[in-house]
Amino acid sequence: MNLPTDLKKLSIEQCEGLCGDIRKILIDTVSKNGGHLASNLGTVELTMAIHRVFESPKDKIVWDVGHQAYTHKILTGRLKEFYTLRQENGISGFCRPDESVHDAFISGHSSTSVSAALGIATAMKLSGDKTHHAIAVVGDGASTGGELYEGLNNAGKSDTNIIVILNYNEMSISKNVGGMAKYLSTMRTKESYQRTKGKIERILDKTPVVGKPVKNAVRNSKNAVKNMILHSTMFEDLGFHYIGPINGHNLEELEQGL
Ligand SMILES: Cc1ncc(C[n+]2csc(CCOP(=O)(O)OP(=O)(O)O)c2C)c(N)n1
């Protein structure tokens, strides 16, 4: 199997089976070598979905902190050496560009992924690459770090191919705290609204018989209704198109979202 490209040839069921196998490898290796267990068990399906939808290393994935990238390592040709995780001369517990072309950015310090991905996305744009993306994966714990907001502030209106995936699991090193944690949990209550919004947009986009004026009218009334019922998300205010929340363990939903 030529990884990660050949993942695209597998069915969803085969990939789900593979996710189960990867979980076993993670538990096995971390129980012997130490390392980050929960954060990696939490990103198995997400990593699989990213690699099936995008095309690393042409698309660049920036893992915030980099402690949750074990599945990424396994899926990008490092399975055989994975047993050496965090050992001298072994596989690093974090992303390292000198370890693999699929590790886009060296990390360890949290909350830097969006700025790094924006730099990459800007370089792509300047070099005329309109098809590939820079993808930052950042946790809600890292979202309590100020550098993230500097990145979001610059990225939202940047007109580059940047995608930010907020991996919201209510946990930092321990339970997440603060206003941001509360804000993110209220976004969950907007889930049904976000789903409906996404469905309407997809129908509008896929319906050629609906003329432009009709589409615009529906869009405008949708926005008016939205503004009446709900304030938009902070991310939309910053200039992002927000999709979610998505169940981070449902491969099909993740792939659709991505
Ligand atoms: C600047 C900085 N402060 C603290 C840490 C220690 N640290 C490592 S992981 C982590 C929290 C990660 O939580 P989250 O971003 O939610 O990711 P998850 O583990 O849930 O995937 C922290 C605070 C760090 N790496 N960098």
CSV table of C-alpha atoms and ligand atoms in Angstrom, one decimal:
chain,number,residue,atom,x,y,z
A,1,MET,CA,0.0,0.0,0.0
A,2,ASN,CA,1.3,3.4,-1.0
A,3,LEU,CA,0.5,5.7,1.9
A,4,PRO,CA,-1.3,8.0,2.3
A,5,THR,CA,-2.5,8.0,-1.4
A,6,ASP,CA,-3.9,4.5,-1.4
A,7,LEU,CA,-6.2,5.3,1.6
A,8,LYS,CA,-8.5,6.9,-1.0
A,9,LYS,CA,-9.0,3.5,-2.6
A,10,LEU,CA,-10.5,1.9,0.5
A,11,SER,CA,-14.2,1.9,1.5
A,12,ILE,CA,-15.5,3.7,4.6
A,13,GLU,CA,-15.9,0.3,6.3
A,14,GLN,CA,-12.3,-0.7,5.5
A,15,CYS,CA,-11.1,2.6,6.9
A,16,GLU,CA,-13.2,2.2,10.0
A,17,GLY,CA,-11.6,-1.2,10.5
A,18,LEU,CA,-8.2,0.4,10.0
A,19,CYS,CA,-9.0,3.0,12.6
A,20,GLY,CA,-9.6,0.1,15.1
A,21,ASP,CA,-6.2,-1.4,14.2
A,22,ILE,CA,-4.5,2.0,14.6
A,23,ARG,CA,-6.1,2.4,18.1
A,24,LYS,CA,-4.6,-1.0,19.1
A,25,ILE,CA,-1.1,0.1,17.9
A,26,LEU,CA,-1.4,3.4,19.8
A,27,ILE,CA,-2.4,1.8,23.0
A,28,ASP,CA,0.3,-0.9,22.6
A,29,THR,CA,3.1,1.5,21.8
A,30,VAL,CA,2.2,4.2,24.3
A,31,SER,CA,1.8,1.7,27.1
A,32,LYS,CA,5.4,0.6,26.5
A,33,ASN,CA,7.1,3.9,25.5
A,34,GLY,CA,5.0,6.5,27.2
A,35,GLY,CA,3.5,9.5,25.2
A,36,HIS,CA,0.2,11.2,24.6
A,37,LEU,CA,-2.6,8.6,24.6
A,38,ALA,CA,-5.9,10.4,24.8
A,39,SER,CA,-5.1,13.2,22.3
A,40,ASN,CA,-4.0,10.6,19.8
A,41,LEU,CA,-7.0,8.2,20.4
A,42,GLY,CA,-9.1,11.3,19.8
A,43,THR,CA,-7.7,12.1,16.3
A,44,VAL,CA,-7.7,8.7,14.6
A,45,GLU,CA,-10.8,9.3,12.4
A,46,LEU,CA,-9.9,13.0,11.9
A,47,THR,CA,-6.5,12.1,10.6
A,48,MET,CA,-7.9,9.3,8.4
A,49,ALA,CA,-10.4,11.8,6.9
A,50,ILE,CA,-7.9,14.5,6.3
A,51,HIS,CA,-5.6,12.1,4.4
A,52,ARG,CA,-8.4,10.7,2.3
A,53,VAL,CA,-9.8,14.1,1.4
A,54,PHE,CA,-6.6,16.0,0.9
A,55,GLU,CA,-3.3,15.2,-0.8
A,56,SER,CA,-0.3,15.4,1.6
A,57,PRO,CA,2.4,16.6,1.1
A,58,LYS,CA,1.0,18.9,-1.5
A,59,ASP,CA,-1.7,19.9,1.0
A,60,LYS,CA,0.1,20.9,4.2
A,61,ILE,CA,-1.2,19.7,7.6
A,62,VAL,CA,0.0,21.7,10.6
A,63,TRP,CA,-0.7,19.9,13.9
A,64,ASP,CA,-0.9,22.4,16.8
A,65,VAL,CA,1.6,21.3,19.5
A,66,GLY,CA,2.1,18.2,17.4
A,67,HIS,CA,1.4,15.7,20.2
A,68,GLN,CA,-1.7,14.3,18.5
A,69,ALA,CA,0.0,13.3,15.2
A,70,TYR,CA,0.7,9.6,15.9
A,71,THR,CA,-1.9,8.4,13.4
A,72,HIS,CA,-0.6,10.9,10.9
A,73,LYS,CA,2.8,9.3,11.3
A,74,ILE,CA,1.4,5.8,11.0
A,75,LEU,CA,-0.5,6.8,7.8
A,76,THR,CA,2.5,8.5,6.2
A,77,GLY,CA,4.9,5.6,6.0
A,78,ARG,CA,6.2,5.3,9.6
A,79,LEU,CA,4.2,2.3,10.8
A,80,LYS,CA,7.2,-0.1,10.7
A,81,GLU,CA,9.3,2.2,13.0
A,82,PHE,CA,6.5,3.3,15.1
A,83,TYR,CA,7.5,1.0,17.9
A,84,THR,CA,10.6,3.3,18.4
A,85,LEU,CA,8.3,6.2,19.3
A,86,ARG,CA,10.0,8.7,21.7
A,87,GLN,CA,13.2,6.6,21.9
A,88,GLU,CA,16.7,7.7,21.1
A,89,ASN,CA,17.0,7.8,17.3
A,90,GLY,CA,13.4,6.7,17.0
A,91,ILE,CA,10.2,8.3,15.8
A,92,SER,CA,9.7,11.7,17.5
A,93,GLY,CA,6.6,12.2,19.6
A,94,PHE,CA,6.1,15.5,17.7
A,95,CYS,CA,6.1,16.6,14.1
A,96,ARG,CA,9.5,16.9,12.5
A,97,PRO,CA,10.0,18.0,8.9
A,98,ASP,CA,13.4,16.2,8.9
A,99,GLU,CA,11.6,12.9,9.7
A,100,SER,CA,9.0,13.1,6.9
A,101,VAL,CA,8.0,15.3,4.0
A,102,HIS,CA,4.5,14.9,5.4
A,103,ASP,CA,5.4,16.8,8.6
A,104,ALA,CA,4.9,20.4,7.4
A,105,PHE,CA,5.9,22.2,10.5
A,106,ILE,CA,8.0,21.5,13.6
A,107,SER,CA,6.0,22.2,16.8
A,108,GLY,CA,5.8,21.6,20.5
A,109,HIS,CA,4.8,25.1,21.5
A,110,SER,CA,1.0,25.4,21.4
A,111,SER,CA,-1.3,27.9,19.6
A,112,THR,CA,1.1,28.5,16.7
A,113,SER,CA,-0.6,26.4,14.0
A,114,VAL,CA,-2.9,29.0,12.4
A,115,SER,CA,0.0,31.5,11.9
A,116,ALA,CA,2.2,28.8,10.5
A,117,ALA,CA,-0.5,27.5,8.2
A,118,LEU,CA,-1.3,31.0,7.1
A,119,GLY,CA,2.4,31.5,6.1
A,120,ILE,CA,2.3,28.3,4.1
A,121,ALA,CA,-1.1,29.2,2.5
A,122,THR,CA,0.3,32.7,1.6
A,123,ALA,CA,3.4,31.1,0.0
A,124,MET,CA,1.1,28.8,-2.0
A,125,LYS,CA,-1.0,31.7,-3.2
A,126,LEU,CA,2.1,33.7,-4.2
A,127,SER,CA,3.5,30.8,-6.1
A,128,GLY,CA,0.2,30.4,-8.1
A,129,ASP,CA,-0.9,27.2,-6.4
A,130,LYS,CA,-4.7,27.6,-6.2
A,131,THR,CA,-5.6,24.0,-5.7
A,132,HIS,CA,-3.9,23.0,-2.5
A,133,HIS,CA,-4.6,23.9,1.1
A,134,ALA,CA,-2.8,24.6,4.4
A,135,ILE,CA,-4.7,22.9,7.2
A,136,ALA,CA,-4.2,23.8,10.8
A,137,VAL,CA,-5.5,21.4,13.4
A,138,VAL,CA,-5.8,23.1,16.8
A,139,GLY,CA,-7.3,21.9,20.1
A,140,ASP,CA,-9.6,23.8,22.4
A,141,GLY,CA,-6.9,23.8,25.0
A,142,ALA,CA,-4.5,25.5,22.6
A,143,SER,CA,-7.3,27.9,21.8
A,144,THR,CA,-6.7,29.5,25.2
A,145,GLY,CA,-3.3,30.7,24.0
A,146,GLY,CA,-3.2,34.3,22.7
A,147,GLU,CA,-1.1,33.5,19.6
A,148,LEU,CA,-4.0,31.6,18.1
A,149,TYR,CA,-6.0,34.9,17.9
A,150,GLU,CA,-3.2,36.7,16.2
A,151,GLY,CA,-3.3,33.9,13.6
A,152,LEU,CA,-7.1,33.9,13.2
A,153,ASN,CA,-7.1,37.7,13.0
A,154,ASN,CA,-4.7,37.6,10.0
A,155,ALA,CA,-6.1,34.4,8.4
A,156,GLY,CA,-9.8,35.2,8.4
A,157,LYS,CA,-9.7,37.8,5.7
A,158,SER,CA,-6.5,36.7,4.0
A,159,ASP,CA,-8.1,35.2,0.9
A,160,THR,CA,-5.8,32.2,1.0
A,161,ASN,CA,-6.6,28.4,1.0
A,162,ILE,CA,-6.4,28.0,4.7
A,163,ILE,CA,-8.6,25.6,6.7
A,164,VAL,CA,-8.6,25.6,10.5
A,165,ILE,CA,-10.0,22.5,12.2
A,166,LEU,CA,-10.9,23.1,15.8
A,167,ASN,CA,-10.6,19.8,17.6
A,168,TYR,CA,-13.0,20.5,20.5
A,169,ASN,CA,-13.0,17.8,23.2
A,170,GLU,CA,-13.4,19.9,26.3
A,171,MET,CA,-9.9,18.8,27.5
A,172,SER,CA,-6.6,20.5,27.7
A,173,ILE,CA,-4.0,18.8,29.9
A,174,SER,CA,-6.9,18.6,32.3
A,175,LYS,CA,-10.5,20.0,32.0
A,176,ASN,CA,-10.5,23.1,29.9
A,177,VAL,CA,-11.4,26.3,31.7
A,178,GLY,CA,-12.2,29.9,30.9
A,179,GLY,CA,-14.5,32.0,28.7
A,180,MET,CA,-13.4,30.4,25.4
A,181,ALA,CA,-14.3,26.9,26.8
A,182,LYS,CA,-17.8,28.2,27.7
A,183,TYR,CA,-18.2,29.9,24.3
A,184,LEU,CA,-17.3,26.8,22.4
A,185,SER,CA,-19.7,24.7,24.4
A,186,THR,CA,-22.6,27.1,23.5
A,187,MET,CA,-21.7,26.5,19.8
A,188,ARG,CA,-22.8,22.9,20.2
A,189,THR,CA,-26.3,24.1,20.9
A,190,LYS,CA,-26.3,25.7,17.5
A,191,GLU,CA,-25.6,22.4,15.8
A,192,SER,CA,-29.0,21.9,14.3
A,193,TYR,CA,-29.0,25.4,12.9
A,194,GLN,CA,-25.5,24.8,11.3
A,195,ARG,CA,-26.7,21.6,9.7
A,196,THR,CA,-29.8,23.2,8.2
A,197,LYS,CA,-27.7,26.1,7.0
A,198,GLY,CA,-25.2,23.7,5.3
A,199,LYS,CA,-28.0,21.7,3.7
A,200,ILE,CA,-29.7,24.9,2.2
A,201,GLU,CA,-26.3,26.0,0.9
A,202,ARG,CA,-25.6,22.7,-0.7
A,203,ILE,CA,-29.0,22.5,-2.3
A,204,LEU,CA,-28.6,26.0,-3.7
A,205,ASP,CA,-25.2,25.3,-5.1
A,206,LYS,CA,-26.3,22.1,-6.8
A,207,THR,CA,-29.5,23.4,-8.3
A,208,PRO,CA,-28.6,25.0,-11.7
A,209,VAL,CA,-32.3,25.5,-12.6
A,210,VAL,CA,-32.7,28.0,-9.7
A,211,GLY,CA,-31.8,31.4,-11.2
A,212,LYS,CA,-29.4,33.8,-9.6
A,213,PRO,CA,-32.1,36.2,-8.3
A,214,VAL,CA,-34.0,33.3,-6.6
A,215,LYS,CA,-30.7,32.1,-5.0
A,216,ASN,CA,-29.9,35.5,-3.8
A,217,ALA,CA,-33.4,36.0,-2.3
A,218,VAL,CA,-33.2,32.7,-0.5
A,219,ARG,CA,-29.7,33.5,0.7
A,220,ASN,CA,-30.7,37.0,2.0
A,221,SER,CA,-33.8,35.7,3.8
A,222,LYS,CA,-31.7,32.9,5.3
A,223,ASN,CA,-29.2,35.4,6.6
A,224,ALA,CA,-32.0,37.7,7.9
A,225,VAL,CA,-33.5,34.7,9.7
A,226,LYS,CA,-30.1,33.6,11.0
A,227,ASN,CA,-29.3,37.1,12.3
A,228,MET,CA,-32.7,37.3,14.0
A,229,ILE,CA,-32.4,33.9,15.8
A,230,LEU,CA,-28.7,33.6,16.3
A,231,HIS,CA,-25.7,35.8,16.3
A,232,SER,CA,-23.1,34.3,13.9
A,233,THR,CA,-20.1,32.5,15.3
A,234,MET,CA,-17.0,34.4,16.3
A,235,PHE,CA,-15.1,32.6,13.5
A,236,GLU,CA,-17.6,33.9,10.9
A,237,ASP,CA,-17.2,37.4,12.3
A,238,LEU,CA,-13.4,37.0,11.8
A,239,GLY,CA,-14.0,36.1,8.1
A,240,PHE,CA,-14.1,32.3,8.1
A,241,HIS,CA,-16.8,30.2,6.6
A,242,TYR,CA,-17.7,28.0,9.6
A,243,ILE,CA,-18.9,24.4,9.3
A,244,GLY,CA,-19.8,22.4,12.3
A,245,PRO,CA,-19.8,21.0,14.9
A,246,ILE,CA,-19.0,17.7,13.3
A,247,ASN,CA,-18.7,14.4,15.2
A,248,GLY,CA,-14.9,13.8,15.2
A,249,HIS,CA,-15.3,10.0,15.3
A,250,ASN,CA,-17.7,9.7,12.4
A,251,LEU,CA,-15.5,9.2,9.3
A,252,GLU,CA,-18.3,9.9,6.8
A,253,GLU,CA,-19.4,13.1,8.4
A,254,LEU,CA,-15.8,14.3,8.7
A,255,GLU,CA,-15.1,13.6,5.1
A,256,GLN,CA,-18.3,15.4,4.0
A,257,GLY,CA,-17.4,18.4,6.1
A,258,LEU,CA,-13.8,18.5,4.8
B,1,LIG,C1,2.9,27.4,24.9
B,1,LIG,C2,2.6,26.1,25.5
B,1,LIG,N1,2.1,26.0,26.7
B,1,LIG,C3,1.8,24.8,27.2
B,1,LIG,C4,2.0,23.7,26.5
B,1,LIG,C5,1.7,22.3,27.1
B,1,LIG,N2,0.7,21.6,26.5
B,1,LIG,C6,0.9,20.6,25.7
B,1,LIG,S1,-0.5,19.9,25.0
B,1,LIG,C7,-1.4,21.1,25.8
B,1,LIG,C8,-2.9,21.1,25.7
B,1,LIG,C9,-3.5,20.5,24.6
B,1,LIG,O1,-4.9,20.6,24.6
B,1,LIG,P1,-5.6,20.7,23.3
B,1,LIG,O2,-5.1,21.9,22.5
B,1,LIG,O3,-7.1,20.8,23.6
B,1,LIG,O4,-5.3,19.4,22.5
B,1,LIG,P2,-5.8,17.9,22.8
B,1,LIG,O5,-4.8,17.3,23.6
B,1,LIG,O6,-7.1,18.0,23.4
B,1,LIG,O7,-5.8,17.3,21.4
B,1,LIG,C10,-0.7,21.9,26.6
B,1,LIG,C11,-1.2,23.0,27.4
B,1,LIG,C12,2.6,23.8,25.3
B,1,LIG,N3,2.9,22.7,24.5
B,1,LIG,N4,2.9,25.0,24.8
